[in-house]
């Protein structure tokens, strides 16, 4: 009866879903694609869901109702990323990463597509079930991980510029104080980049006192945007009191000593809590 | 005998391969994962290869020899992207994209993860079979598509900075003349971002006279890098003579008239040629 075998249908559905994380597909789409009945398509999806579960490769969620369908959730269990994060944490402790001036070299990690993809997915985790309109970052280093986070959430990326080199029409600029360096800087965003009243997630690669995130929040206010939260890859332990509250990080930079050439990096409390919460020690 | 059913094994192999384009996996990896014999794993791969072919979803290449294995090629037939590119081309012709000063608004396309992913894959097409060490771009707007191109080639991304805001240790800077605006600008790259004698692909979002790409080539010379080619999403038709030779674009901006509020965009000759070459009119 069916022109396509089950393993063919399942493979193609998987390819389409995983290439479009969080995008809703009506069941009719797959029924038409393979010329199969609703019951067959549903069965295919159920089988696929159990495969993904079994191998810790994400999840398929069903959204009920007329406008409903199915969508792929890339990170349903953060524990599946445990080993990866321990690995990155160790890599980040390499003393060769210390750059004079108290900077940490991370470009080899955050510009690696495979790593950036996983880091982006982890940063998307708290927002998987939320109604997000856009992921917002500020140039330059956070862009790759913010892009992958936007991909995992199936929403556009918005890039704030750090100067007035904006060639995207009229823009809104704000000044902000870089918390740790006490420097006054500017950031700008073109008017048409973000619709008013959008729900946004802020992403950056590194945070010390939180001045940049605070500036981003202020700029978002100018767009009447609602900030659902802020995620950074690395936050420093010091200063313990940050100028922003609603943020989480994947890693905590506990200490970096230029003279002794030592770096102490840890999995953040936020991540430890979420892994613990799932009660899985794998 | 086998704990996993064929459709389970095939799905998992597909998920792993497509998440890691161009990454070589030894067959032993899958034999161990599912506890199956070599013949079974080979058969799984063959079936998967024919599914991907049938649905135009990429290809699986086999690399022979001791260090060999299999790898997923996301774009084996550029014709599969034809419809997508016509769609983007039409979108780019929307006169609302004209920004005073002769700029074209493209952020909604190049910052969309789904679009950026496909554009990045198309830009990776000429280099799929080449030995590439890194994809190089210059901040800011080209980063998302360059990241996706790097992902398709399974190589790191390298981001050149447009000023001296480099906090990545010692860097090399060059001055270059922005061809169309006749402005002198600077670009910098930290020493540790790119190993000497690397084979690189240059990616950018937009090209007029080619001054930026020329500057990138000059900077690459400072790193003794071999430039395999340069790919841009959009190149303008005028000036017809560019300051660089070895480049290709996906789209050609034939004309943009601010007064008449018209944009004329075409699929580039390069792309037309490659689609024609495959002799597929789908």
Coordinates of C-alpha atoms in Angstrom, one line a residue:
Chain A
X1 CA 0.0 0.0 0.0
X2 CA 2.6 2.6 1.1
X3 CA 5.2 3.6 -1.3
X4 CA 7.7 4.3 1.5
X5 CA 8.9 1.9 4.1
X6 CA 8.6 2.8 7.7
X7 CA 12.4 3.3 8.2
X8 CA 12.4 5.6 5.2
X9 CA 9.5 7.7 6.6
X10 CA 11.0 7.8 10.1
X11 CA 14.4 8.9 8.8
X12 CA 12.9 11.7 6.7
X13 CA 10.7 13.0 9.5
X14 CA 13.7 13.0 11.8
X15 CA 15.8 14.9 9.3
X16 CA 13.1 17.5 8.8
X17 CA 12.3 17.9 12.5
X18 CA 15.9 18.1 13.7
X19 CA 16.8 20.7 11.1
X20 CA 14.0 22.9 12.4
X21 CA 14.1 22.7 16.1
X22 CA 11.0 24.1 17.9
X23 CA 9.2 24.6 14.5
X24 CA 5.6 23.3 14.6
X25 CA 4.7 20.8 11.8
X26 CA 1.1 19.9 11.2
X27 CA 0.6 16.1 10.9
X28 CA -0.9 16.7 7.4
X29 CA 2.5 17.8 6.2
X30 CA 3.9 14.3 6.7
X31 CA 0.7 12.6 5.6
X32 CA 0.9 14.4 2.3
X33 CA 4.6 13.9 2.0
X34 CA 4.4 10.1 2.2
X35 CA 0.8 9.7 1.1
X36 CA -0.2 7.8 4.3
X37 CA -3.2 7.9 6.7
X38 CA -3.2 9.8 9.9
X39 CA -2.9 6.7 12.0
X40 CA 0.3 5.7 10.2
X41 CA 1.9 9.2 10.5
X42 CA 1.0 9.2 14.2
X43 CA 2.5 5.8 14.7
X44 CA 5.7 6.9 12.9
X45 CA 6.0 10.0 15.2
X46 CA 5.4 7.8 18.3
X47 CA 8.2 5.4 17.3
X48 CA 10.5 8.3 16.6
X49 CA 9.7 9.9 19.9
X50 CA 10.7 6.7 21.8
X51 CA 13.9 6.4 19.8
X52 CA 15.0 9.9 20.6
X53 CA 14.1 9.3 24.3
X54 CA 16.0 6.0 24.4
X55 CA 19.2 7.6 23.0
X56 CA 18.9 10.9 24.8
X57 CA 18.7 12.8 21.5
X58 CA 15.9 15.2 22.3
X59 CA 12.1 15.0 22.3
X60 CA 9.0 15.4 20.2
X61 CA 6.3 17.5 21.7
X62 CA 2.7 17.4 20.5
X63 CA 0.7 20.6 20.5
X64 CA -3.0 19.9 20.5
X65 CA -5.8 21.8 18.7
X66 CA -6.6 23.1 15.2
X67 CA -3.3 25.0 14.8
X68 CA -1.4 22.2 16.5
X69 CA 1.1 19.6 15.4
X70 CA 4.4 18.2 16.4
X71 CA 7.8 19.9 17.1
X72 CA 11.3 18.8 17.9
X73 CA 12.8 19.9 21.2
X74 CA 16.6 19.5 21.0
X75 CA 17.3 19.6 24.7
X76 CA 14.7 17.9 26.9
X77 CA 17.2 16.6 29.4
X78 CA 20.1 18.7 30.3
X79 CA 21.9 15.7 31.8
X80 CA 22.7 14.5 28.3
X81 CA 25.1 17.4 28.1
X82 CA 26.9 16.6 31.4
X83 CA 29.9 14.9 29.9
X84 CA 30.3 17.6 27.2
X85 CA 30.2 20.4 29.8
X86 CA 32.8 18.7 32.0
X87 CA 35.0 18.4 29.0
X88 CA 34.6 22.1 28.1
X89 CA 35.1 23.1 31.7
X90 CA 38.5 21.3 31.7
X91 CA 39.5 22.9 28.4
X92 CA 38.7 26.3 29.8
X93 CA 41.1 25.8 32.7
X94 CA 44.2 25.5 30.4
X95 CA 46.5 28.3 31.7
X96 CA 47.6 29.1 28.1
X97 CA 44.2 30.8 27.8
X98 CA 45.2 33.7 30.0
X99 CA 45.7 36.8 28.0
X100 CA 47.5 39.8 29.6
X101 CA 45.0 42.2 30.9
X102 CA 42.9 39.6 32.6
X103 CA 41.2 38.2 29.5
X104 CA 40.4 34.6 28.8
X105 CA 40.9 33.2 25.4
X106 CA 37.8 31.3 24.3
X107 CA 37.5 31.8 20.6
X108 CA 38.6 28.3 19.8
X109 CA 35.6 27.0 21.7
X110 CA 32.9 29.5 21.0
X111 CA 33.8 29.7 17.3
X112 CA 33.8 26.0 16.8
X113 CA 30.4 25.1 15.2
X114 CA 30.0 21.8 17.1
X115 CA 30.8 23.4 20.5
X116 CA 28.8 26.5 19.7
X117 CA 25.8 24.4 18.8
X118 CA 25.8 22.5 22.1
X119 CA 26.4 25.7 24.1
X120 CA 23.6 27.4 22.3
X121 CA 21.3 24.5 23.0
X122 CA 22.1 24.6 26.7
X123 CA 21.5 28.4 26.8
X124 CA 18.1 27.8 25.2
X125 CA 17.1 25.2 27.8
X126 CA 15.3 27.5 30.3
X127 CA 13.2 29.0 27.4
X128 CA 12.2 25.8 25.5
X129 CA 8.6 26.0 26.7
X130 CA 8.4 29.8 26.7
X131 CA 6.9 32.0 24.1
X132 CA 10.1 33.7 22.8
X133 CA 10.2 36.2 19.9
X134 CA 13.9 36.8 19.5
X135 CA 17.4 36.1 20.9
X136 CA 19.3 39.3 21.4
X137 CA 23.1 39.5 21.6
X138 CA 25.7 42.3 21.4
X139 CA 28.6 42.0 18.9
X140 CA 31.0 40.3 18.5
X141 CA 32.1 37.2 20.4
X142 CA 28.7 36.1 21.6
X143 CA 27.2 36.0 18.1
X144 CA 27.9 32.3 17.2
X145 CA 26.5 30.9 20.5
X146 CA 23.5 33.3 20.3
X147 CA 22.9 32.2 16.8
X148 CA 22.8 28.5 17.8
X149 CA 20.5 29.4 20.8
X150 CA 18.2 31.2 18.3
X151 CA 18.3 28.1 16.1
X152 CA 17.3 25.8 19.0
X153 CA 14.4 28.1 19.8
X154 CA 13.4 28.7 16.1
X155 CA 13.4 32.5 16.5
X156 CA 15.4 35.2 14.8
X157 CA 18.7 36.6 16.2
X158 CA 19.0 40.3 16.8
X159 CA 22.5 41.8 17.0
X160 CA 23.2 45.0 18.9
X161 CA 26.1 47.0 17.5
X162 CA 28.7 48.4 19.8
X163 CA 29.0 51.7 18.0
X164 CA 27.2 53.7 15.5
X165 CA 28.4 51.7 12.5
X166 CA 24.7 50.8 11.9
X167 CA 23.8 50.8 8.3
X168 CA 20.3 49.6 8.9
X169 CA 18.3 52.8 9.0
X170 CA 17.3 54.8 12.0
X171 CA 18.5 53.3 15.3
X172 CA 18.3 53.7 19.0
X173 CA 21.5 54.1 21.0
X174 CA 22.2 54.1 24.7
X175 CA 25.3 54.6 26.8
X176 CA 26.2 52.1 29.5
X177 CA 28.9 51.7 32.0
X178 CA 31.0 48.6 31.6
X179 CA 30.8 47.4 35.2
X180 CA 34.3 46.0 35.7
X181 CA 36.2 48.5 33.6
X182 CA 34.2 51.5 34.6
X183 CA 34.3 52.7 30.9
X184 CA 31.4 54.4 29.2
X185 CA 30.4 52.6 26.0
X186 CA 27.6 52.9 23.5
X187 CA 25.3 50.2 22.0
X188 CA 22.9 50.7 19.1
X189 CA 20.1 48.8 17.5
X190 CA 18.2 49.6 14.3
X191 CA 14.5 50.3 14.8
X192 CA 13.4 47.7 12.3
X193 CA 15.5 44.9 13.9
X194 CA 13.0 44.3 16.7
X195 CA 9.2 44.7 16.8
X196 CA 7.8 46.5 19.8
X197 CA 6.6 44.4 22.7
X198 CA 8.7 41.4 21.7
X199 CA 9.6 38.8 24.3
X200 CA 13.4 38.4 24.2
X201 CA 16.2 36.3 25.6
X202 CA 19.6 38.0 26.1
X203 CA 22.7 36.0 25.3
X204 CA 26.4 36.8 25.8
X205 CA 29.7 34.9 26.0
X206 CA 31.2 36.4 29.1
X207 CA 30.0 38.4 32.1
X208 CA 31.9 40.1 34.9
X209 CA 29.8 42.7 36.8
X210 CA 26.9 42.5 34.3
X211 CA 27.2 46.0 32.9
X212 CA 26.8 44.9 29.3
X213 CA 23.6 42.8 30.1
X214 CA 22.3 45.8 32.1
X215 CA 22.9 48.0 29.0
X216 CA 21.1 45.5 26.8
X217 CA 18.1 45.5 29.2
X218 CA 18.0 49.3 29.1
X219 CA 18.1 49.2 25.3
X220 CA 15.3 46.5 25.3
X221 CA 13.2 48.9 27.4
X222 CA 13.5 51.4 24.5
X223 CA 11.8 48.8 22.3
X224 CA 9.2 48.0 24.9
X225 CA 10.5 44.5 24.9
X226 CA 10.0 42.0 27.7
X227 CA 13.2 40.4 28.8
X228 CA 12.5 36.8 29.7
X229 CA 16.0 36.2 31.0
X230 CA 19.7 36.4 30.3
X231 CA 22.1 33.6 29.7
X232 CA 25.9 33.8 29.5
X233 CA 28.4 31.1 28.8
X234 CA 30.8 32.2 31.5
X235 CA 30.2 34.4 34.5
X236 CA 33.0 35.4 36.9
X237 CA 32.6 34.6 40.6
X238 CA 33.9 38.0 41.5
X239 CA 32.2 40.5 42.0
X240 CA 29.6 38.3 43.7
X241 CA 27.0 41.1 43.5
X242 CA 26.2 41.7 39.8
X243 CA 24.4 44.7 38.5
X244 CA 21.7 42.4 37.0
X245 CA 19.6 39.8 38.8
X246 CA 17.8 37.7 36.2
X247 CA 20.6 35.8 34.6
X248 CA 22.2 32.3 34.5
X249 CA 25.6 31.0 33.3
X250 CA 26.9 27.6 32.2
X251 CA 30.3 28.0 33.8
X252 CA 31.7 30.0 36.7
X253 CA 35.1 31.5 36.4
X254 CA 36.2 31.1 40.1
X255 CA 39.7 32.4 39.7
X256 CA 42.2 33.4 37.1
X257 CA 45.7 34.2 38.3
X258 CA 48.0 35.8 35.7
X259 CA 51.1 35.5 37.9
X260 CA 50.6 31.9 39.0
X261 CA 49.2 31.0 35.6
X262 CA 46.2 29.2 37.0
X263 CA 42.5 29.2 36.1
X264 CA 39.8 27.7 38.2
X265 CA 36.5 27.1 36.3
X266 CA 33.4 25.3 37.5
X267 CA 30.1 24.1 36.3
X268 CA 27.7 26.9 37.4
X269 CA 25.3 26.4 40.3
X270 CA 22.4 26.9 37.9
X271 CA 23.5 24.0 35.8
X272 CA 24.3 21.8 38.8
X273 CA 20.8 22.5 40.1
X274 CA 19.1 21.6 36.8
X275 CA 21.1 18.5 36.4
X276 CA 20.4 17.5 40.0
X277 CA 16.7 18.3 39.5
X278 CA 16.3 15.7 36.8
X279 CA 17.7 13.2 39.2
X280 CA 19.8 11.5 36.6
X281 CA 23.5 10.8 37.4
X282 CA 24.5 9.6 33.9
Chain B
X1 CA 20.1 -11.1 18.1
X2 CA 20.3 -7.3 17.8
X3 CA 19.0 -5.3 20.7
X4 CA 18.0 -2.5 18.4
X5 CA 15.7 -2.6 15.4
X6 CA 16.9 -1.4 12.0
X7 CA 14.8 1.8 12.1
X8 CA 16.2 2.6 15.5
X9 CA 19.8 2.2 14.3
X10 CA 19.2 4.1 11.1
X11 CA 17.5 7.0 12.9
X12 CA 20.3 7.3 15.5
X13 CA 23.0 7.1 12.8
X14 CA 21.2 9.8 10.8
X15 CA 20.9 12.1 13.9
X16 CA 24.6 11.8 14.7
X17 CA 25.8 12.2 11.1
X18 CA 23.6 15.2 10.3
X19 CA 24.5 17.0 13.5
X20 CA 28.2 16.6 12.5
X21 CA 28.4 17.5 8.8
X22 CA 31.6 16.5 7.1
X23 CA 32.9 14.8 10.3
X24 CA 34.4 11.4 9.7
X25 CA 33.0 8.5 11.7
X26 CA 34.7 5.1 11.8
X27 CA 32.3 2.3 11.2
X28 CA 33.5 0.8 14.5
X29 CA 31.8 3.7 16.3
X30 CA 28.4 2.5 15.1
X31 CA 29.2 -1.2 15.5
X32 CA 30.0 -0.5 19.2
X33 CA 27.1 1.8 19.7
X34 CA 24.6 -0.9 18.6
X35 CA 26.7 -4.0 19.2
X36 CA 26.3 -5.1 15.6
X37 CA 28.6 -6.8 13.1
X38 CA 30.3 -4.8 10.4
X39 CA 28.0 -6.2 7.7
X40 CA 24.9 -4.9 9.6
X41 CA 26.4 -1.5 10.1
X42 CA 27.4 -1.2 6.4
X43 CA 23.9 -2.3 5.4
X44 CA 22.4 0.4 7.7
X45 CA 24.6 3.1 6.1
X46 CA 23.7 1.9 2.6
X47 CA 20.0 2.1 3.3
X48 CA 20.4 5.5 4.9
X49 CA 22.4 6.8 1.9
X50 CA 19.7 5.7 -0.5
X51 CA 17.0 7.4 1.7
X52 CA 18.9 10.7 1.7
X53 CA 19.4 10.5 -2.1
X54 CA 15.8 9.7 -2.7
X55 CA 14.6 12.7 -0.7
X56 CA 17.4 15.1 -1.7
X57 CA 18.6 15.5 1.8
X58 CA 22.3 15.2 1.3
X59 CA 24.7 12.3 0.9
X60 CA 26.9 9.9 2.8
X61 CA 30.5 9.6 1.5
X62 CA 32.7 6.7 2.3
X63 CA 36.4 7.4 2.9
X64 CA 38.5 4.2 2.4
X65 CA 41.6 3.2 4.3
X66 CA 42.7 2.6 7.9
X67 CA 41.8 6.2 9.0
X68 CA 38.6 6.0 6.9
X69 CA 34.9 5.9 7.6
X70 CA 31.8 7.7 6.6
X71 CA 30.7 11.3 6.7
X72 CA 27.6 13.3 5.9
X73 CA 27.6 15.8 3.1
X74 CA 24.7 18.3 3.6
X75 CA 24.7 19.6 0.1
X76 CA 25.5 17.2 -2.6
X77 CA 23.1 18.6 -5.2
X78 CA 22.7 22.3 -5.3
X79 CA 19.4 21.9 -7.2
X80 CA 17.7 20.9 -4.0
X81 CA 18.1 24.5 -2.9
X82 CA 16.7 26.1 -6.1
X83 CA 13.2 26.8 -4.8
X84 CA 14.6 28.2 -1.5
X85 CA 16.9 30.6 -3.4
X86 CA 14.2 31.9 -5.7
X87 CA 12.2 32.6 -2.6
X88 CA 15.0 34.5 -0.9
X89 CA 15.7 36.4 -4.2
X90 CA 12.1 37.6 -4.3
X91 CA 12.2 38.6 -0.6
X92 CA 15.4 40.6 -1.3
X93 CA 13.6 42.6 -4.0
X94 CA 11.1 44.2 -1.5
X95 CA 11.6 47.9 -1.9
X96 CA 11.1 48.4 1.8
X97 CA 14.7 47.0 2.2
X98 CA 16.2 50.2 0.7
X99 CA 18.0 52.2 3.4
X100 CA 19.0 55.8 2.8
X101 CA 22.7 55.8 1.7
X102 CA 22.4 53.0 -0.7
X103 CA 22.3 50.2 1.8
X104 CA 20.1 47.0 1.6
X105 CA 18.4 45.7 4.7
X106 CA 19.1 42.0 5.0
X107 CA 19.3 41.4 8.8
X108 CA 15.9 39.6 8.9
X109 CA 17.2 37.0 6.4
X110 CA 20.8 36.6 7.4
X111 CA 20.0 36.5 11.1
X112 CA 17.3 34.0 10.7
X113 CA 18.7 30.6 11.8
X114 CA 16.8 28.6 9.2
X115 CA 17.8 30.9 6.3
X116 CA 21.4 31.4 7.6
X117 CA 21.8 27.6 7.8
X118 CA 20.8 27.1 4.1
X119 CA 22.8 30.1 2.9
X120 CA 25.8 28.8 4.8
X121 CA 25.4 25.4 3.3
X122 CA 25.2 26.8 -0.2
X123 CA 28.4 28.9 0.4
X124 CA 30.1 25.7 1.5
X125 CA 29.2 23.9 -1.7
X126 CA 32.4 24.6 -3.7
X127 CA 34.5 23.5 -0.8
X128 CA 32.8 20.2 0.2
X129 CA 35.5 18.1 -1.3
X130 CA 38.4 20.4 -0.5
X131 CA 40.7 20.2 2.5
X132 CA 39.6 23.3 4.4
X133 CA 41.1 24.3 7.8
X134 CA 38.9 27.3 8.6
X135 CA 36.2 29.6 7.4
X136 CA 37.2 33.3 7.9
X137 CA 34.8 36.3 8.0
X138 CA 35.0 39.9 9.2
X139 CA 32.6 41.2 11.8
X140 CA 29.6 41.7 12.0
X141 CA 26.9 40.9 9.6
X142 CA 28.5 38.0 7.8
X143 CA 29.1 36.1 11.1
X144 CA 25.9 34.0 11.2
X145 CA 26.1 32.7 7.6
X146 CA 29.9 32.2 8.0
X147 CA 29.2 30.2 11.1
X148 CA 26.7 28.0 9.3
X149 CA 29.2 27.5 6.4
X150 CA 31.9 26.5 8.9
X151 CA 29.4 24.1 10.4
X152 CA 28.7 22.5 7.0
X153 CA 32.4 22.1 6.5
X154 CA 33.1 20.9 10.1
X155 CA 35.9 23.5 10.5
X156 CA 36.3 26.4 13.0
X157 CA 35.2 29.9 12.3
X158 CA 37.7 32.7 12.5
X159 CA 36.4 36.3 13.0
X160 CA 38.4 39.2 11.9
X161 CA 37.8 42.4 13.9
X162 CA 37.2 45.7 12.3
X163 CA 39.2 47.7 14.8
X164 CA 41.7 47.1 17.5
X165 CA 39.1 46.0 20.1
X166 CA 40.9 42.7 20.1
X167 CA 41.2 41.2 23.6
X168 CA 42.8 38.0 22.3
X169 CA 46.5 38.8 22.8
X170 CA 48.9 39.9 20.1
X171 CA 47.3 40.6 16.8
X172 CA 48.1 41.5 13.2
X173 CA 46.4 44.5 11.7
X174 CA 46.2 45.8 8.1
X175 CA 44.7 48.9 6.5
X176 CA 42.5 48.5 3.5
X177 CA 40.6 50.7 1.2
X178 CA 36.9 50.1 1.1
X179 CA 36.5 50.0 -2.7
X180 CA 33.2 51.7 -3.1
X181 CA 33.4 54.2 -0.3
X182 CA 37.2 55.0 -0.8
X183 CA 37.5 55.0 3.0
X184 CA 40.6 53.7 4.7
X185 CA 39.7 51.1 7.3
X186 CA 41.5 48.7 9.6
X187 CA 41.1 45.0 10.3
X188 CA 42.8 42.9 12.9
X189 CA 43.2 39.2 13.8
X190 CA 44.7 37.8 16.9
X191 CA 47.8 35.7 16.2
X192 CA 46.5 32.6 18.0
X193 CA 43.2 32.6 16.0
X194 CA 44.7 31.0 12.9
X195 CA 47.6 28.6 12.5
X196 CA 50.2 29.4 9.9
X197 CA 49.8 27.7 6.5
X198 CA 46.1 27.1 7.0
X199 CA 43.8 26.6 4.0
X200 CA 40.9 29.1 4.4
X201 CA 37.6 30.0 2.8
X202 CA 36.5 33.7 3.1
X203 CA 32.9 34.4 3.6
X204 CA 31.0 37.8 3.8
X205 CA 27.4 38.9 3.4
X206 CA 27.8 41.7 0.8
X207 CA 30.3 42.8 -1.7
X208 CA 30.5 45.9 -3.9
X209 CA 34.0 46.5 -5.4
X210 CA 35.6 43.7 -3.2
X211 CA 37.8 46.0 -1.1
X212 CA 36.9 44.1 2.1
X213 CA 37.7 40.7 0.6
X214 CA 40.9 42.1 -0.8
X215 CA 41.8 43.3 2.7
X216 CA 41.0 39.8 4.1
X217 CA 43.3 38.2 1.5
X218 CA 46.1 40.6 2.5
X219 CA 45.6 39.8 6.2
X220 CA 45.6 36.0 5.3
X221 CA 49.0 36.5 3.6
X222 CA 50.3 37.8 6.9
X223 CA 49.3 34.4 8.4
X224 CA 50.8 32.5 5.4
X225 CA 47.3 31.1 4.7
X226 CA 46.2 29.7 1.4
X227 CA 42.9 31.3 0.3
X228 CA 40.9 28.5 -1.4
X229 CA 38.2 31.0 -2.5
X230 CA 35.8 33.7 -1.3
X231 CA 32.0 33.4 -1.2
X232 CA 29.5 36.2 -0.6
X233 CA 25.8 36.1 -0.3
X234 CA 25.2 39.1 -2.4
X235 CA 27.5 40.8 -4.9
X236 CA 26.5 44.0 -6.8
X237 CA 26.6 44.0 -10.6
X238 CA 28.3 47.4 -10.6
X239 CA 31.2 47.9 -10.6
X240 CA 31.6 45.0 -13.0
X241 CA 35.4 44.9 -12.5
X242 CA 36.0 43.9 -8.8
X243 CA 39.4 44.3 -7.1
X244 CA 39.3 40.5 -6.4
X245 CA 39.1 37.7 -8.9
X246 CA 38.6 34.4 -7.1
X247 CA 35.1 34.9 -5.6
X248 CA 31.5 33.7 -6.1
X249 CA 28.1 35.0 -4.9
X250 CA 24.7 33.4 -4.5
X251 CA 22.8 36.6 -5.6
X252 CA 23.6 39.5 -7.8
X253 CA 22.2 42.9 -7.0
X254 CA 21.6 44.2 -10.5
X255 CA 20.1 47.5 -9.5
X256 CA 18.8 49.4 -6.5
X257 CA 17.1 52.7 -7.2
X258 CA 16.4 54.8 -4.1
X259 CA 14.2 57.4 -6.0
X260 CA 12.1 54.9 -7.9
X261 CA 12.1 52.5 -4.9
X262 CA 13.0 49.5 -7.0
X263 CA 15.4 46.6 -6.4
X264 CA 16.4 44.1 -9.0
X265 CA 18.0 40.9 -7.6
X266 CA 19.0 37.8 -9.6
X267 CA 20.4 34.4 -8.9
X268 CA 24.1 34.7 -9.7
X269 CA 25.7 33.3 -12.8
X270 CA 27.8 31.0 -10.6
X271 CA 24.7 29.4 -9.0
X272 CA 22.9 29.2 -12.4
X273 CA 25.9 27.5 -13.8
X274 CA 26.1 25.0 -11.0
X275 CA 22.4 24.2 -11.1
X276 CA 22.6 23.8 -14.9
X277 CA 25.7 21.6 -14.6
X278 CA 23.8 19.1 -12.5
X279 CA 21.2 18.9 -15.4
X280 CA 18.3 18.7 -13.0
X281 CA 15.3 21.0 -13.5
X282 CA 13.5 20.1 -10.4

